[in-house]
mmCIF file of C-alpha atoms in Angstrom:
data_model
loop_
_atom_site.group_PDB
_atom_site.id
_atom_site.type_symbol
_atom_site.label_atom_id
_atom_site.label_comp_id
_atom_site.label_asym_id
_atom_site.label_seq_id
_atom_site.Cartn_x
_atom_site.Cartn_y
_atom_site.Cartn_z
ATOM 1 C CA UNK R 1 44.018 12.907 -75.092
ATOM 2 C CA UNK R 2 40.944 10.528 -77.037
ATOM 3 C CA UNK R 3 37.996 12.556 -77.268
ATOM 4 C CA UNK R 4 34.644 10.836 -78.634
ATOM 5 C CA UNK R 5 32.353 13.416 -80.280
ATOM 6 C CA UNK R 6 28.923 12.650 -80.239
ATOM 7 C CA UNK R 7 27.391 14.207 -83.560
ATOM 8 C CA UNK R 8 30.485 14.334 -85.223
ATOM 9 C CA UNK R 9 29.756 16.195 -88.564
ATOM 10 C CA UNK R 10 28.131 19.215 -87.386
ATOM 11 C CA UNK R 11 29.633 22.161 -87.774
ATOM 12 C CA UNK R 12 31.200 22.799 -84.290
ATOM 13 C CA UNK R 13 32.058 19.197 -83.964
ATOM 14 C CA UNK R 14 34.127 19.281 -87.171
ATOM 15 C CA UNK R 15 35.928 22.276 -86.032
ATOM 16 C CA UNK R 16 36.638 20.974 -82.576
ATOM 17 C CA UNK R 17 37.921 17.625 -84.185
ATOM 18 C CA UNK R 18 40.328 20.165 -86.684
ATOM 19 C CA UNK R 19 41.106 21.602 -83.376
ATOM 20 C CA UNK R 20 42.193 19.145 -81.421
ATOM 21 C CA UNK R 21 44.251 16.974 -84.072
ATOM 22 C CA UNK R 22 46.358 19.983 -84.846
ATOM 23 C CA UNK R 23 47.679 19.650 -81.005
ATOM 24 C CA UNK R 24 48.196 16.269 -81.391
ATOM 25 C CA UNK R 25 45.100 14.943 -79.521
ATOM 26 C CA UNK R 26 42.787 11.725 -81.016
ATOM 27 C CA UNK R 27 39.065 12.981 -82.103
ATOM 28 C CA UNK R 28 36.955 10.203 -82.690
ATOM 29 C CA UNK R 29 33.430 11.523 -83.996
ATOM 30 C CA UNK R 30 30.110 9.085 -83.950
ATOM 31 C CA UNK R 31 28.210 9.836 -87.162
ATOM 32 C CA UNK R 32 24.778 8.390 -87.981
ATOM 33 C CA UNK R 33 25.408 8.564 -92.325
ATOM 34 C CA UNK R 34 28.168 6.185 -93.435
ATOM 35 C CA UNK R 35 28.578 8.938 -96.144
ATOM 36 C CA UNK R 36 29.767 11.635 -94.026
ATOM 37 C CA UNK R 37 33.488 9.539 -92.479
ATOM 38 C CA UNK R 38 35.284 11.093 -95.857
ATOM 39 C CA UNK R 39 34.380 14.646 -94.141
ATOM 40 C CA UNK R 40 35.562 13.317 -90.700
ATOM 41 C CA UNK R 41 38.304 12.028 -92.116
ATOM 42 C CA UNK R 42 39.491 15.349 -94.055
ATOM 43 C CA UNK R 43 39.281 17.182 -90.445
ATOM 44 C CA UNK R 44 41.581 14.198 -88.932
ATOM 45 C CA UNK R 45 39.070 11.972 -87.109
ATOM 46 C CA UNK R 46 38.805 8.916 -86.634
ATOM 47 C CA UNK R 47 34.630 8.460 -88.371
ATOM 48 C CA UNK R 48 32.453 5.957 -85.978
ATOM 49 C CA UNK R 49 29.139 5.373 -87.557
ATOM 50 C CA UNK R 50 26.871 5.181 -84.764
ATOM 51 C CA UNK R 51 23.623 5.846 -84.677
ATOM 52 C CA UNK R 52 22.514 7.250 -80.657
ATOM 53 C CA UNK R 53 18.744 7.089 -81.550
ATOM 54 C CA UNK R 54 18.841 2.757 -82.720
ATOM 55 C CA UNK R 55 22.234 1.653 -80.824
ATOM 56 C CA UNK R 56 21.955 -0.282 -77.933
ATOM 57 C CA UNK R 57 24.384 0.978 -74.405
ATOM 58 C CA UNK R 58 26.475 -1.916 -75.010
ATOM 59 C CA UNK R 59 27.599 -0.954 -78.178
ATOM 60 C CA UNK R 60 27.938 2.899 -77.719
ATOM 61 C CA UNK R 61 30.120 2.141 -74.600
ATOM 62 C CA UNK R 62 32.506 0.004 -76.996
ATOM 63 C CA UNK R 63 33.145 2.742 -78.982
ATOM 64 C CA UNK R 64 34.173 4.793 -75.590
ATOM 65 C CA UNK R 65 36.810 2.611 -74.508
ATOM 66 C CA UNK R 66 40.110 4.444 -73.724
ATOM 67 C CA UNK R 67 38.349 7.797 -74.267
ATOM 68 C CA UNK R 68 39.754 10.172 -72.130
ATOM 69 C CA UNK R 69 36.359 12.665 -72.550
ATOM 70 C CA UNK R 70 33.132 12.329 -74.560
ATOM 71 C CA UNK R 71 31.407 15.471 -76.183
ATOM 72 C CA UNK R 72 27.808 15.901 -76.843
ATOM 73 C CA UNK R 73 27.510 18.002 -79.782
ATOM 74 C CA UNK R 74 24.669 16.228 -81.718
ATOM 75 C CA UNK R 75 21.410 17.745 -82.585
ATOM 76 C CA UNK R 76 18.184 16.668 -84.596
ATOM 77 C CA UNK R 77 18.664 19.241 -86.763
ATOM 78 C CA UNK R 78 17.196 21.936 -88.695
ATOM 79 C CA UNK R 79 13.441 20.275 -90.231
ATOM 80 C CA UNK R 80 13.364 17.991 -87.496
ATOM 81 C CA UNK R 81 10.126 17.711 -85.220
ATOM 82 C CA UNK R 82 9.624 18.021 -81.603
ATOM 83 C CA UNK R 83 9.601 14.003 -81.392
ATOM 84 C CA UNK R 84 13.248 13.942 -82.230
ATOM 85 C CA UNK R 85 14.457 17.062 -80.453
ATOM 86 C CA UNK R 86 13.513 14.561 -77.411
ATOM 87 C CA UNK R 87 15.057 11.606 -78.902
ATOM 88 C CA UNK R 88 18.262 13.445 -80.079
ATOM 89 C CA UNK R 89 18.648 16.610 -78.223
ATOM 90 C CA UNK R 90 18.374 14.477 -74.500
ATOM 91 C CA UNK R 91 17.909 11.003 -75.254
ATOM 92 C CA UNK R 92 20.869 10.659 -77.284
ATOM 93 C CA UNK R 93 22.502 12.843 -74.597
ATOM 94 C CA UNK R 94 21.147 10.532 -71.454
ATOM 95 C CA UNK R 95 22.742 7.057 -73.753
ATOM 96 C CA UNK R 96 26.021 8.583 -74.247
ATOM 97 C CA UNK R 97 26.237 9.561 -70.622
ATOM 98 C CA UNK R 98 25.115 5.847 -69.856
ATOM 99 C CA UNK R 99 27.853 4.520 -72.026
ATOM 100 C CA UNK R 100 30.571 6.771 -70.662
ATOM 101 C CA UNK R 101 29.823 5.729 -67.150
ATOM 102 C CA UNK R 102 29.696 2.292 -68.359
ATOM 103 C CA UNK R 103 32.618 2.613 -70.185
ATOM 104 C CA UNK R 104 34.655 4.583 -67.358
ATOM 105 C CA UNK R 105 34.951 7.805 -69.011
ATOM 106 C CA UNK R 106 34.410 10.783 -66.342
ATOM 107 C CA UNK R 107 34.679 13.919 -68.002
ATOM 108 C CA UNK R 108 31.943 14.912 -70.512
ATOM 109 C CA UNK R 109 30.756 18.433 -71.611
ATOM 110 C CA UNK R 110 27.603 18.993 -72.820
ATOM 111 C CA UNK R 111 26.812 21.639 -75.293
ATOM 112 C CA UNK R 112 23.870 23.162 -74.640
ATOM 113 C CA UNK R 113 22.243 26.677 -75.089
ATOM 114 C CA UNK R 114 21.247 30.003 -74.166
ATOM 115 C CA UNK R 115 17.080 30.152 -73.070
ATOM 116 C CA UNK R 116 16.555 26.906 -71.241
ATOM 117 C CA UNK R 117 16.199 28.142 -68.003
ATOM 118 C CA UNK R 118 12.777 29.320 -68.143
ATOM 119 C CA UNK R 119 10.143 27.969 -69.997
ATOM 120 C CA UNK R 120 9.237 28.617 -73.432
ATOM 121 C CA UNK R 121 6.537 31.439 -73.611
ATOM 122 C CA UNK R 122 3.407 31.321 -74.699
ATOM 123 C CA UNK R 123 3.223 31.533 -79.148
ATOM 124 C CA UNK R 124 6.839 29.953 -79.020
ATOM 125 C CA UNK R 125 6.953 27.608 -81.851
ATOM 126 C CA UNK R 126 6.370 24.390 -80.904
ATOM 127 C CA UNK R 127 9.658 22.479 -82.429
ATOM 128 C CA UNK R 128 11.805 25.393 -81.009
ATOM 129 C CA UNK R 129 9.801 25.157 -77.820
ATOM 130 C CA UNK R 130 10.504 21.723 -77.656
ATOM 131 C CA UNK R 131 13.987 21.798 -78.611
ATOM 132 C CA UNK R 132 14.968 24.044 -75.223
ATOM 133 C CA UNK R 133 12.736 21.265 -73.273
ATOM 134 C CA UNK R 134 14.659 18.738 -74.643
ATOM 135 C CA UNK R 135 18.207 20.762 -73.835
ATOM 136 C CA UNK R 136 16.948 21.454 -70.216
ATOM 137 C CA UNK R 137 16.155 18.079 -69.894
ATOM 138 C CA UNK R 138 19.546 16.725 -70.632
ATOM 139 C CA UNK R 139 21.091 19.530 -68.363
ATOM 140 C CA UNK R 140 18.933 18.159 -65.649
ATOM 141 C CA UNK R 141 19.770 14.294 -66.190
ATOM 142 C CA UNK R 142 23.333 15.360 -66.477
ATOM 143 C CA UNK R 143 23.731 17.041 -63.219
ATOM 144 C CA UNK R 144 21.971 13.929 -61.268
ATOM 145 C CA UNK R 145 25.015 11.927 -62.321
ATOM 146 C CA UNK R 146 28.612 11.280 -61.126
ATOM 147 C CA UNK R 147 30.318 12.310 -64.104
ATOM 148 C CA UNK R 148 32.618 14.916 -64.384
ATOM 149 C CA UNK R 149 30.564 17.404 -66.380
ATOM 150 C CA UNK R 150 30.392 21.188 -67.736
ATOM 151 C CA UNK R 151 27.758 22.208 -69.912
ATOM 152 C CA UNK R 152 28.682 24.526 -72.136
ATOM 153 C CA UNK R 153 25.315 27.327 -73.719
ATOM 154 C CA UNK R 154 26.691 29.281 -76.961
ATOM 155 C CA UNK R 155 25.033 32.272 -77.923
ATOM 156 C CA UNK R 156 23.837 32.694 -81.326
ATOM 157 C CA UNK R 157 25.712 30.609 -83.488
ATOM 158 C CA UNK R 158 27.716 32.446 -86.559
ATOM 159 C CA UNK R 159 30.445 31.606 -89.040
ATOM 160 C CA UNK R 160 32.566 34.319 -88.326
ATOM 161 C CA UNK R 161 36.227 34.325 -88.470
ATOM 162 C CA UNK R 162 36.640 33.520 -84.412
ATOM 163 C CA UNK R 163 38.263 36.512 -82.548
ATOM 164 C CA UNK R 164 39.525 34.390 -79.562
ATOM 165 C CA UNK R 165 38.005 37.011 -77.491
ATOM 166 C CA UNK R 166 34.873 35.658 -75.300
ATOM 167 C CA UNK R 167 32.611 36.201 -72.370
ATOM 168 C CA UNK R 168 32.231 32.806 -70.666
ATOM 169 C CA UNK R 169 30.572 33.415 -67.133
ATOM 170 C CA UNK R 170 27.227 31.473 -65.810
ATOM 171 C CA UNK R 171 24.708 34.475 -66.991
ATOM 172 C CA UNK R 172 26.777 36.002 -70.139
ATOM 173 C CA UNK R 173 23.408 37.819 -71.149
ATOM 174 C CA UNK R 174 22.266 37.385 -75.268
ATOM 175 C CA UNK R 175 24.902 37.702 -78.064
ATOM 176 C CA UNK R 176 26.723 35.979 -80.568
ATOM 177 C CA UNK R 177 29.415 33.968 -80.901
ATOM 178 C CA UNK R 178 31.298 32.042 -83.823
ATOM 179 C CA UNK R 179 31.246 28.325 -84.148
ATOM 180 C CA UNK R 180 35.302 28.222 -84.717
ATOM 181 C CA UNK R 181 35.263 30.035 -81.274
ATOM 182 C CA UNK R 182 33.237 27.507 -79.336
ATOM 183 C CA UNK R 183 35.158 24.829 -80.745
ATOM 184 C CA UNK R 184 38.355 26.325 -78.818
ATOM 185 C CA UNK R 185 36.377 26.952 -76.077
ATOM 186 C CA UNK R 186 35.126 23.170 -75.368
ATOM 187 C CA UNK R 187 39.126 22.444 -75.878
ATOM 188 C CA UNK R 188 40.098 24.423 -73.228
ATOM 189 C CA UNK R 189 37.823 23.218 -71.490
ATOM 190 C CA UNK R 190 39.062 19.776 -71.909
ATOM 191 C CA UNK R 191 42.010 20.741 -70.443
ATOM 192 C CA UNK R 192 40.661 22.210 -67.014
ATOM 193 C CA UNK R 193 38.988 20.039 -64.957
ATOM 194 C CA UNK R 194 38.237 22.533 -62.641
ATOM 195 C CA UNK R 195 35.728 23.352 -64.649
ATOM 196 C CA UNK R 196 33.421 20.277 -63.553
ATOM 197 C CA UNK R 197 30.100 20.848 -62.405
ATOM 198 C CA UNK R 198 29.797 24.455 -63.913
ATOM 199 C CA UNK R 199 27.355 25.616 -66.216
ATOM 200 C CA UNK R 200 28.815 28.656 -68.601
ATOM 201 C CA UNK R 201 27.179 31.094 -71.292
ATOM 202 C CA UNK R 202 29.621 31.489 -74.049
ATOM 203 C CA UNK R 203 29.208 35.070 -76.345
ATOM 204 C CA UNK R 204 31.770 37.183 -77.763
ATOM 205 C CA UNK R 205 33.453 39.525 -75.449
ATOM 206 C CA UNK R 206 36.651 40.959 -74.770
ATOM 207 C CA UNK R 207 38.203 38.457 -72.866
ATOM 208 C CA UNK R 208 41.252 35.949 -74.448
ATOM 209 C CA UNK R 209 39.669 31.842 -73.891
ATOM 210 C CA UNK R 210 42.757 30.968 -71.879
ATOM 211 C CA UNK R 211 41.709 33.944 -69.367
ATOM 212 C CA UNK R 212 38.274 33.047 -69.721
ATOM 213 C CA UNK R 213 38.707 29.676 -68.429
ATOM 214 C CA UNK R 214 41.199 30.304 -65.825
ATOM 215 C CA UNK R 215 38.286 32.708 -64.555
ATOM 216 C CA UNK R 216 35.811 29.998 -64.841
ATOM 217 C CA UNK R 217 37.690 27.495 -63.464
ATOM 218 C CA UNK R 218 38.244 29.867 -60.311
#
């Protein structure tokens, strides 16, 4: 399988590229900073610099050729402002789903998160506030499309050794869950296409992934 990761040196991406080479699969990971491929490279991916905010669909799309899947897993970042958690968090989302239907790549998972289903209360910091717009909004534009999608809300985010253990159901309620762990997750999930069209909560819980997707899948 050739999986193009959109956002391809964050932290889950990088694990989910480690993840995938070791069973043999291609990662390809699009990177804005030319500096980070030697980092790509040490996880064994194949570094794209591509930058989804100033690239034209054209030229995303070439880089999606012969993809089996796409992966959004790009984010503004931490100090970014509200005007690029729209540009990143959903525009860069919307392009890459442009270019994989252009491209004829049907399976993309979105990774998303917990708290976008209801809108961000009153005294809610206005980045973060516009960061869950910006998530709902590319949950919306995704499920207007035919693709074959699953998006994909982790709890809070650790760096905990992963446990392999999850709760992965539509309403998993708050928790946390470790980035090594979502990265197996979104590889399983890969693997099930059955999986298209749901939207799943991801915390830790005391189910094994493989279980957890068969049950999702069902």
């Amino acid at each position: 399988m050739r999986v193009v990761i959109a956002g391809g040196h964050g932290k889950i991406a990088l694990l989910l590229q480690r993840h995938l080479v070791g069973r043999g699969d291609t990662a390809v990971g699009l990177i804005r900073n030319p500096e980070q491929t030697a980092t790509l490279r040490a996880a064994g991916a194949t570094p794209i610099v591509c930058d989804l905010e100033h690239t034209a669909l054209e030229q995303v799309a070439a880089h999606l050729h012969g993809a089996d899947a796409v992966v959004f897993a790009a984010g503004a970042g931490p100090g970014s402002g509200a005007a690029r958690k729209d540009t990143v968090d959903r525009g860069a989302a919307a392009l890459l789903a442009d270019a994989a239907t252009h491209a004829g790549v049907h399976r993309y998972l979105l990774v998303s998160s917990m708290g976008v289903d209801t809108p961000p209360a009153p005294g809610t910091d206005d980045v973060w506030a516009a960061y869950l717009r910006a998530k709902r909004a590319a949950e919306d534009d995704l499920r207007r499309r035919d693709l074959a999608w699953t998006v994909l809300r982790p709890g809070q985010l650790t760096d905990d050794p992963p446990t392999g253990r999850v709760t992965l159901t539509p309403h998993a309620g708050r928790g946390a869950i470790s980035r090594t762990d979502v990265g197996h997750v979104l590889a399983a999930l890969l693997d099930e296409p059955r999986t298209t069209g749901a939207t799943l909560e991801l915390v830790d819980g005391p189910t094994p992934i493989a279980e957890a997707i068969r049950a999702a899948a069902s």
